[in-house]
Short mmCIF file of C-alpha atoms and ligand atoms in Angstrom, two decimals:
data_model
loop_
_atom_site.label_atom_id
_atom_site.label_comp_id
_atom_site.label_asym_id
_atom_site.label_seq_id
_atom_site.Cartn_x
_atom_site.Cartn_y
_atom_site.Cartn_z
CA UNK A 1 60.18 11.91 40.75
CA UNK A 2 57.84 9.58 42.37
CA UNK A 3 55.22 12.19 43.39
CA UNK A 4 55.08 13.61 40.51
CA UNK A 5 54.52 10.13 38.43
CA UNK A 6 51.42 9.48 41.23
CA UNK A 7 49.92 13.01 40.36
CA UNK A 8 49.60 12.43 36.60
CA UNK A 9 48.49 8.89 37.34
CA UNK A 10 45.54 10.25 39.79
CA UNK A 11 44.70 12.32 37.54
CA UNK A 12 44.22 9.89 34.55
CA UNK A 13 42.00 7.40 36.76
CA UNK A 14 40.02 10.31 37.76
CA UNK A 15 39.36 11.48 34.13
CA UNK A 16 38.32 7.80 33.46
CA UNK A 17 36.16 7.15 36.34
CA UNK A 18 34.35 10.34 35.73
CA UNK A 19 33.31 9.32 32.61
CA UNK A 20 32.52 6.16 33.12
CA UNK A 21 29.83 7.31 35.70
CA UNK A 22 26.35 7.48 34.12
CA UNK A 23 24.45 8.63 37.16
CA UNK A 24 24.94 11.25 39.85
CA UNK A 25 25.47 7.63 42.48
CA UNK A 26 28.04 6.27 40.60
CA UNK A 27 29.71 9.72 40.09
CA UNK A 28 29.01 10.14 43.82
CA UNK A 29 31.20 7.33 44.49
CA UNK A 30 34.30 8.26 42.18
CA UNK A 31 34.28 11.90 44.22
CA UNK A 32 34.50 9.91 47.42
CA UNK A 33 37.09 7.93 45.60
CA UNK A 34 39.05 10.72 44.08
CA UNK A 35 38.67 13.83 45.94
CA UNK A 36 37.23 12.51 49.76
CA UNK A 37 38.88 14.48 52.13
CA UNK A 38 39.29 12.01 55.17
CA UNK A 39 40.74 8.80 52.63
CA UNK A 40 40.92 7.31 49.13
CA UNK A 41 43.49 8.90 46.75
CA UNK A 42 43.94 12.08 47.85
CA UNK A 43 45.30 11.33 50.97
CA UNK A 44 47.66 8.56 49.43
CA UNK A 45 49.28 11.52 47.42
CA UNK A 46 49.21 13.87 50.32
CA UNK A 47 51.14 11.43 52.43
CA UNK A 48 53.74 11.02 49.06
CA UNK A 49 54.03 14.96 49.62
CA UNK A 50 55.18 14.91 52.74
CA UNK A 51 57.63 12.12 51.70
CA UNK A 52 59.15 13.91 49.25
CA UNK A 53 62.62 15.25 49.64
CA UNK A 54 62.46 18.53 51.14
CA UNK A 55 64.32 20.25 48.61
CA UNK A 56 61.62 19.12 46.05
CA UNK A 57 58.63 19.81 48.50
CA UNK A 58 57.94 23.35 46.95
CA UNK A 59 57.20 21.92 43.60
CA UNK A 60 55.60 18.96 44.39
CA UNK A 61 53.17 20.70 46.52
CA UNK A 62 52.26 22.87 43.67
CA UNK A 63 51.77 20.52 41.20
CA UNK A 64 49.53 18.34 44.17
CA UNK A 65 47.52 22.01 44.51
CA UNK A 66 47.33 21.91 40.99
CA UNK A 67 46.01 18.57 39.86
CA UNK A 68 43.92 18.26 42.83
CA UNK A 69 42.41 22.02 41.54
CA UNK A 70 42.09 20.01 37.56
CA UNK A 71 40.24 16.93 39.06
CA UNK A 72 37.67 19.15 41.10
CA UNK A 73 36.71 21.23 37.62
CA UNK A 74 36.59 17.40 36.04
CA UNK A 75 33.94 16.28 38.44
CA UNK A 76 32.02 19.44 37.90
CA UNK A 77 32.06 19.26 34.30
CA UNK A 78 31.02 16.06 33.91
CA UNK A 79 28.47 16.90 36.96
CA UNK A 80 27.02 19.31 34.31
CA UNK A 81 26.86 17.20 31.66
CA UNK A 82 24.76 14.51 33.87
CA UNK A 83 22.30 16.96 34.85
CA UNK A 84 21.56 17.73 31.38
CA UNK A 85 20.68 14.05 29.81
CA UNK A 86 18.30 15.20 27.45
CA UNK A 87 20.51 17.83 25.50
CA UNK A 88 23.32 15.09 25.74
CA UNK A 89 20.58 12.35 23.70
CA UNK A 90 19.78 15.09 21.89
CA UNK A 91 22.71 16.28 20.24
CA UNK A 92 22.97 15.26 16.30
CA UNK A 93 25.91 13.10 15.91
CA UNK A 94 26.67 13.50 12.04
CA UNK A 95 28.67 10.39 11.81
CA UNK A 96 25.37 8.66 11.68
CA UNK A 97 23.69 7.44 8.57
CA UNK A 98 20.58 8.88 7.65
CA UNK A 99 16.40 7.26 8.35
CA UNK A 100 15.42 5.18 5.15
CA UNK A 101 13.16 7.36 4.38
CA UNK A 102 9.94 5.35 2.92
CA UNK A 103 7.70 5.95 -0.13
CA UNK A 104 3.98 5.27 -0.57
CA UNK A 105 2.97 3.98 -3.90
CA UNK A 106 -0.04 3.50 -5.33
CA UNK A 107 -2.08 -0.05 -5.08
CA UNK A 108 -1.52 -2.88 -6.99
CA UNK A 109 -5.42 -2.51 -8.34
CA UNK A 110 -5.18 1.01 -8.78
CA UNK A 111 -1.99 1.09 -10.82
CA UNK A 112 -3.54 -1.86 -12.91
CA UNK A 113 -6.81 -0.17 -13.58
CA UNK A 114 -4.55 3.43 -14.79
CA UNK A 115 -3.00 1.04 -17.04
CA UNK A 116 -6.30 -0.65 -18.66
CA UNK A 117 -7.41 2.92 -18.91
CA UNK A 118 -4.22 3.59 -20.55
CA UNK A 119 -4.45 1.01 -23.22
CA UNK A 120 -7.81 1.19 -23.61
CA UNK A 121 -7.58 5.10 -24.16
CA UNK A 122 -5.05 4.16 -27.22
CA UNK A 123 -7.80 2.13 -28.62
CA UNK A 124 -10.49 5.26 -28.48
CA UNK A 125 -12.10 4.46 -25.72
CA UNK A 126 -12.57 7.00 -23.01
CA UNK A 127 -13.05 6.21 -19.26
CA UNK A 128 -15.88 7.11 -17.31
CA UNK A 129 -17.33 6.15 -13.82
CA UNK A 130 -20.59 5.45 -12.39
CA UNK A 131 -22.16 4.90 -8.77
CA UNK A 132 -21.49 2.07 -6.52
CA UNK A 133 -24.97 2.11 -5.00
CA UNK A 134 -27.62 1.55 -7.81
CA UNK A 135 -31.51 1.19 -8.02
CA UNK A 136 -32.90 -2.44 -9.58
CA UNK A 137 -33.50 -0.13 -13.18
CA UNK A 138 -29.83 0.22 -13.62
CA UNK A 139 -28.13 -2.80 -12.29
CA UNK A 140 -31.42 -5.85 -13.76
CA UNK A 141 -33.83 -4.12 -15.07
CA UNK A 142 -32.80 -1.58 -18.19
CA UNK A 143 -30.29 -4.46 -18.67
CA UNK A 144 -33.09 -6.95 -19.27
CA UNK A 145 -32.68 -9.26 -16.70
CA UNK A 146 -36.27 -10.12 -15.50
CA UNK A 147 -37.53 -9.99 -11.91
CA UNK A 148 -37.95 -14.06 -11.52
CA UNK A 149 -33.70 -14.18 -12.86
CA UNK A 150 -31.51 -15.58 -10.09
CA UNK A 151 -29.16 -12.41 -10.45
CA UNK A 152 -31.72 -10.75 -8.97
CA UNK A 153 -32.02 -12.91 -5.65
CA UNK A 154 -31.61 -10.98 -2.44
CA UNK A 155 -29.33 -13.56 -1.07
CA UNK A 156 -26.69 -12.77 -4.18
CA UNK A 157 -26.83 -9.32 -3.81
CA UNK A 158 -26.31 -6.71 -1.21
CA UNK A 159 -29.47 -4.61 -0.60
CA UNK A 160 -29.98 -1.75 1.69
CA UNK A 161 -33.16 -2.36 3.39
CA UNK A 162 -32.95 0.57 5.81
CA UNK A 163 -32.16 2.98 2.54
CA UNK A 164 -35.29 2.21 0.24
CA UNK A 165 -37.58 4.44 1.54
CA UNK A 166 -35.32 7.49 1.31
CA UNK A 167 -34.89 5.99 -2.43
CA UNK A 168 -38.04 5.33 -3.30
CA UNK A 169 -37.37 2.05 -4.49
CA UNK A 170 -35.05 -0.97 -4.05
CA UNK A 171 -31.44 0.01 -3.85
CA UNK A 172 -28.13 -2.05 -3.64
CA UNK A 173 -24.28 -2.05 -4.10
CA UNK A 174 -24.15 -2.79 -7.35
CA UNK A 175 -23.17 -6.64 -8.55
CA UNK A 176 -21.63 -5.67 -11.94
CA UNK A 177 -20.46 -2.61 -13.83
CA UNK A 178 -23.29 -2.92 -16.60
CA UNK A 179 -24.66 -0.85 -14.79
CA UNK A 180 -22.78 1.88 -16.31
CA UNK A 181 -23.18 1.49 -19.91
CA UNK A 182 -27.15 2.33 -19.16
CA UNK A 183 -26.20 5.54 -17.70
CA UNK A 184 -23.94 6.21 -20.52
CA UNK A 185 -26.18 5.32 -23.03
CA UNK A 186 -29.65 7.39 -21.07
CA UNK A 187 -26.67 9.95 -21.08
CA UNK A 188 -24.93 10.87 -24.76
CA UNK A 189 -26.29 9.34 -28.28
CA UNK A 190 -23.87 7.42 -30.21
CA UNK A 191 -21.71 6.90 -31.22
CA UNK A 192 -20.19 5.69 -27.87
CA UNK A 193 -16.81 4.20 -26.76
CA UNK A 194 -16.62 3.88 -23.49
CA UNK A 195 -14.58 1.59 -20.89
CA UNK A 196 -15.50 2.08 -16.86
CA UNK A 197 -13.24 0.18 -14.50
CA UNK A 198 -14.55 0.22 -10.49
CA UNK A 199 -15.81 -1.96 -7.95
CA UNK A 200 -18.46 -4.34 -7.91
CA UNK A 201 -20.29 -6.49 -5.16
CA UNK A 202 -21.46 -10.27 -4.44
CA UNK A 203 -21.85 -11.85 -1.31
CA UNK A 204 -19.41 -14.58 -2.44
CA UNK A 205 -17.83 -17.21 0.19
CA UNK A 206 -14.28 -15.82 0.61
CA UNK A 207 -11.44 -17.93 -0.73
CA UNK A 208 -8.77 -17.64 -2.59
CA UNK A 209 -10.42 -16.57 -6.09
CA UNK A 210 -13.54 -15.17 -4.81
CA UNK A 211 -13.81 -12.29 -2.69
CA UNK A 212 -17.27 -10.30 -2.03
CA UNK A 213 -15.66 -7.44 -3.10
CA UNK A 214 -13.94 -7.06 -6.55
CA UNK A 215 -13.02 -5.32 -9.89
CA UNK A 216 -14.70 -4.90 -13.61
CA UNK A 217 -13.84 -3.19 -16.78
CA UNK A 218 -16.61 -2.55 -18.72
CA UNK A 219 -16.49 -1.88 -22.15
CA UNK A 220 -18.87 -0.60 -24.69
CA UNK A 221 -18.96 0.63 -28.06
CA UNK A 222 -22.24 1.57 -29.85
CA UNK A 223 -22.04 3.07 -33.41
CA UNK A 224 -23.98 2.56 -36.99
CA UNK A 225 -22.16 -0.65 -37.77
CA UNK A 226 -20.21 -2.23 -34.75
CA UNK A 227 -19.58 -5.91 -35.30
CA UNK A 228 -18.18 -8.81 -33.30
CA UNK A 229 -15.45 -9.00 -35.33
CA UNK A 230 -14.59 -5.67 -33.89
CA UNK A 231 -15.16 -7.07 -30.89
CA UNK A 232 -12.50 -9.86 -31.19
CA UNK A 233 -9.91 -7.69 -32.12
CA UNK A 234 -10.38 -5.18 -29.86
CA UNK A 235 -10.30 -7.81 -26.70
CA UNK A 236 -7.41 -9.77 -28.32
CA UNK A 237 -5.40 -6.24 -28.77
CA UNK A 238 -6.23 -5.75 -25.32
CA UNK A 239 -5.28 -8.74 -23.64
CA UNK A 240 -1.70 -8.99 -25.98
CA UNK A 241 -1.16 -5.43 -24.62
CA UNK A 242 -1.32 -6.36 -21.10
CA UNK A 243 -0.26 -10.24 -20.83
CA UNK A 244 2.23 -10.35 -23.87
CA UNK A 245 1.77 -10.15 -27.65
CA UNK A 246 1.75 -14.38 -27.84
CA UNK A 247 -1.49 -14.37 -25.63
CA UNK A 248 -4.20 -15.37 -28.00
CA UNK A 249 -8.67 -14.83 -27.15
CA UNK A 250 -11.09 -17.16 -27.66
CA UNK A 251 -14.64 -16.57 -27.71
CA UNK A 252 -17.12 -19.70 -26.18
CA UNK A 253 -21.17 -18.97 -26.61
CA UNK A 254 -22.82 -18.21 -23.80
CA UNK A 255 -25.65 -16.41 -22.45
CA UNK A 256 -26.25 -13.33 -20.86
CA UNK A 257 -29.54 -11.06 -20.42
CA UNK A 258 -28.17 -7.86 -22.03
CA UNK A 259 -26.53 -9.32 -25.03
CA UNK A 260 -27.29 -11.41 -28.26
CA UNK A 261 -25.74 -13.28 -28.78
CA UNK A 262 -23.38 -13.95 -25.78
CA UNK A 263 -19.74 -15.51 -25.23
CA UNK A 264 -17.45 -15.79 -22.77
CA UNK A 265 -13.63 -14.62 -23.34
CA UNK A 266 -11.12 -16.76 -22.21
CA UNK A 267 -7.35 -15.65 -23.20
CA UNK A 268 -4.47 -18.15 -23.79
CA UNK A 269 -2.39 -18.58 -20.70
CA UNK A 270 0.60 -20.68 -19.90
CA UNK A 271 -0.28 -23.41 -21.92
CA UNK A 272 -4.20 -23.62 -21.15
CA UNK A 273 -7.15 -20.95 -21.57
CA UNK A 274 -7.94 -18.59 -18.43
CA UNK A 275 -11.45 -17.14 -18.09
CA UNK A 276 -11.27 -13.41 -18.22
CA UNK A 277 -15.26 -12.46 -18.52
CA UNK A 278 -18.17 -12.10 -20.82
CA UNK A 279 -18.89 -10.37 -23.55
CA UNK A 280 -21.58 -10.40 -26.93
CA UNK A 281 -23.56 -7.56 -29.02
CA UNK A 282 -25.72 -5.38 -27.05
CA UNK A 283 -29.46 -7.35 -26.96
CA UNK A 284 -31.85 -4.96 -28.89
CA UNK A 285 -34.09 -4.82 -25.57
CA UNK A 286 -31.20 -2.43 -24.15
CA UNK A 287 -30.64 -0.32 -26.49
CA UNK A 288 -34.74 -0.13 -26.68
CA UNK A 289 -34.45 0.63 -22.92
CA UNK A 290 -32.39 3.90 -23.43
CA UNK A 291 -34.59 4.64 -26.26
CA UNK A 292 -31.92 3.90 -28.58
CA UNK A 293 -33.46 2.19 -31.98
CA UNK A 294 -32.03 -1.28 -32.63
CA UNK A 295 -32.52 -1.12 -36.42
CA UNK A 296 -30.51 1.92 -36.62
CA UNK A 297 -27.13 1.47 -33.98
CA UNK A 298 -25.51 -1.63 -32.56
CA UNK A 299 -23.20 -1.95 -30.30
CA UNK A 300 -20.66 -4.78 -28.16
CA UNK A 301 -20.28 -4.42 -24.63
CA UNK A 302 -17.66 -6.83 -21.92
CA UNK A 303 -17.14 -6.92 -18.64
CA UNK A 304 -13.72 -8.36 -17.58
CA UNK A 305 -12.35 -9.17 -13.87
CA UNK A 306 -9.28 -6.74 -13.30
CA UNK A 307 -7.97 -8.91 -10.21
CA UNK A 308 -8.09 -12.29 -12.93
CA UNK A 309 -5.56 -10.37 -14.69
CA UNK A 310 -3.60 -8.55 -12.61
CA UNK A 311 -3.05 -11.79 -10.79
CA UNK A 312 -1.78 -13.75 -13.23
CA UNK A 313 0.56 -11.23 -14.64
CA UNK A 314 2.17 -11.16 -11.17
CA UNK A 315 1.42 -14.64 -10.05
CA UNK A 316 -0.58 -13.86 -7.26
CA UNK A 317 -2.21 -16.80 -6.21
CA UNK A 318 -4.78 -15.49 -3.66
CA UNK A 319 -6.92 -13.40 -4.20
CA UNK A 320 -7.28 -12.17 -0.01
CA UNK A 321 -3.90 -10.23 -0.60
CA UNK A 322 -4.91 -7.47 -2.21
CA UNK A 323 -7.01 -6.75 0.88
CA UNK A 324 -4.75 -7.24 3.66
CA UNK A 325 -2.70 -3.94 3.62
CA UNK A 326 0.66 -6.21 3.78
CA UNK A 327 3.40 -3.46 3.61
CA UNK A 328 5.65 -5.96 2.49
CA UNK A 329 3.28 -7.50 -0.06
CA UNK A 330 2.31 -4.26 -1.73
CA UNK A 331 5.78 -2.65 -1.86
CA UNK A 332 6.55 -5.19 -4.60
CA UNK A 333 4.69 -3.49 -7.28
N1 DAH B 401 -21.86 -8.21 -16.23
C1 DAH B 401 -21.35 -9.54 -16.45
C2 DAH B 401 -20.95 -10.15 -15.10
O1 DAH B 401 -20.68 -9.42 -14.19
C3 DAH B 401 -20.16 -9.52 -17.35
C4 DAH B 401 -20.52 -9.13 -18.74
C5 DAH B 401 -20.89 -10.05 -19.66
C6 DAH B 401 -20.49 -7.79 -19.10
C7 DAH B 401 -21.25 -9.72 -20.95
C8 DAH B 401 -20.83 -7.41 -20.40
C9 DAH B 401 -21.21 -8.39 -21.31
O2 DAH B 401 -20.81 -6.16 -20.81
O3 DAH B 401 -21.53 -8.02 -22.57
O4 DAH B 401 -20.91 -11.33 -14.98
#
């Protein structure tokens, strides 16, 4: 039956064009096409009604009645659905895989200072913290650096002009954590073991080694009979803790106000010696300072550069990294 064939073929054009119309215009269009009552399709079928046999014309008319009833509810239906374009965006199609969802994780610095403080703690030595903004007593002068010493120009350091009044004296973000083992020491009587990891601050030309902001681990121990041999092995255990147990320290005299005498560490390193800070017995004029009695205690005290050695372990090459908040650089520690 010919008719009959046209109906079910109307009918699956009309399903198609209805869903292929995104906007009320277009499905506009495909009513005009599909169910306009002066041409287009429905008329073609009409007129194939009317050539039908009339024995068949009964049927054929109901099944016309009936499909043309079908493709009416169609274009409502999908009417609805166009009306409603937010539920349709909406709806949760479970097929689809899941957000990455993405961790934090704690900064390359910070998870290298919770490790010194780790190792360090398995060597007896307890972590404490002191201020970033010091007076001149705790940051030159209990330390013994004199007022004419370079350390103490205004042009290395950063002073807060507009704070010394409040202070009553000279204050500034401290250049070195030194600083700490004087507050330790005014603090507690020995014996002492103490390490104190935290910022320090030098208005340094940026480049790739030097920033004007950076990180220290200070060490000191003070007790009836501390040595430099001490010392040695406790900053050789260290650094084979941290860089590998091959890693060998070597001490180079040196000088520095608030010990006697003085050297600076350097640690072996891929086939040549890397710098890692100073170090040397606590000079007698600081433990005098905290009122601490130089014939009685001594003491060793270092100060090491946490960024020195958390960038060689990782091969980090500038220093300007750790500053940049680079997603993609921090997510690979
Ligand atoms: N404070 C020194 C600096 O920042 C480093 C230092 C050297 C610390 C010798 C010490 C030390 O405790 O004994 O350059």
């Amino acid at each position: 039956m010919d008719a009959l064939e046209a109906f079910s073929e109307y009918e699956a054009a009309a399903i198609e064009a209805f869903r292929a119309a995104t906007s009320a215009e277009e499905l506009e269009s495909a009513r005009v096409e599909f169910l306009g009552q002066k041409k287009g399709r429905l008329r073609d079928l009409q007129k194939a009604v009317g050539k039908s046999k009339p024995e068949d014309r009964p049927v054929v008319g109901k099944k016309f009645n009936e499909v043309k009833q079908r493709v009416g509810q169609l274009l409502e239906e999908r009417q609805a659905e166009l009306d409603q374009p937010a539920a349709a965006l909406t709806a949760i199609d479970l097929t689809l895989p899941g957000e990455p969802l993405v961790l934090g994780r704690r900064h390359v610095i910070t998870q290298t200072i919770d490790e010194f403080k780790e190792l360090m703690g398995r060597f007896g030595f307890t972590a404490v913290e002191g201020p970033e903004i010091e007076d001149e007593t705790h940051n030159f002068v209990a330390l013994n650096i004199p007022e004419e010493h370079p350390a103490r120009d205004p042009l290395d350091n950063f002073y807060f002009a507009a704070a010394e009044a409040a202070a009553g004296g000279p204050v500034l973000l401290r250049s070195q954590t030194s600083t700490v083992q004087i507050r330790v020491m005014e603090q507690s009587k020995p014996p002492i073991r103490i390490v104190s990891l935290g910022r320090v601050y030098r208005p340094d030309k940026i480049d790739d080694t030097h920033h004007f902001m950076f990180h220290q681990m200070e060490g000191l121990m003070v007790g009836d009979d501390v040595t430099m041999a001490q010392l040695k092995t406790v900053l050789s255990l260290f650094a084979k803790s941290y860089l590998g147990d091959d890693v060998e320290v070597r001490f180079r005299p040196s000088f520095f106000p608030f010990t006697e005498p003085s050297v600076e560490v350097d640690v072996s390193w891929q086939g040549g010696w890397m710098e890692i800070g100073g170090a040397g017995m606590v000079d007698p004029n600081v433990l005098r300072a905290v009122g601490y009695d130089p014939e009685e205690v001594s003491g060793f005290a270092f100060g090491l550069g946490i960024e020195r050695f958390c960038m060689r372990r990782h091969n980090i090459t500038d220093i300007r990294r750790f500053h940049e908040n680079n997603v993609r650089f921090l997510s690979q520690f």
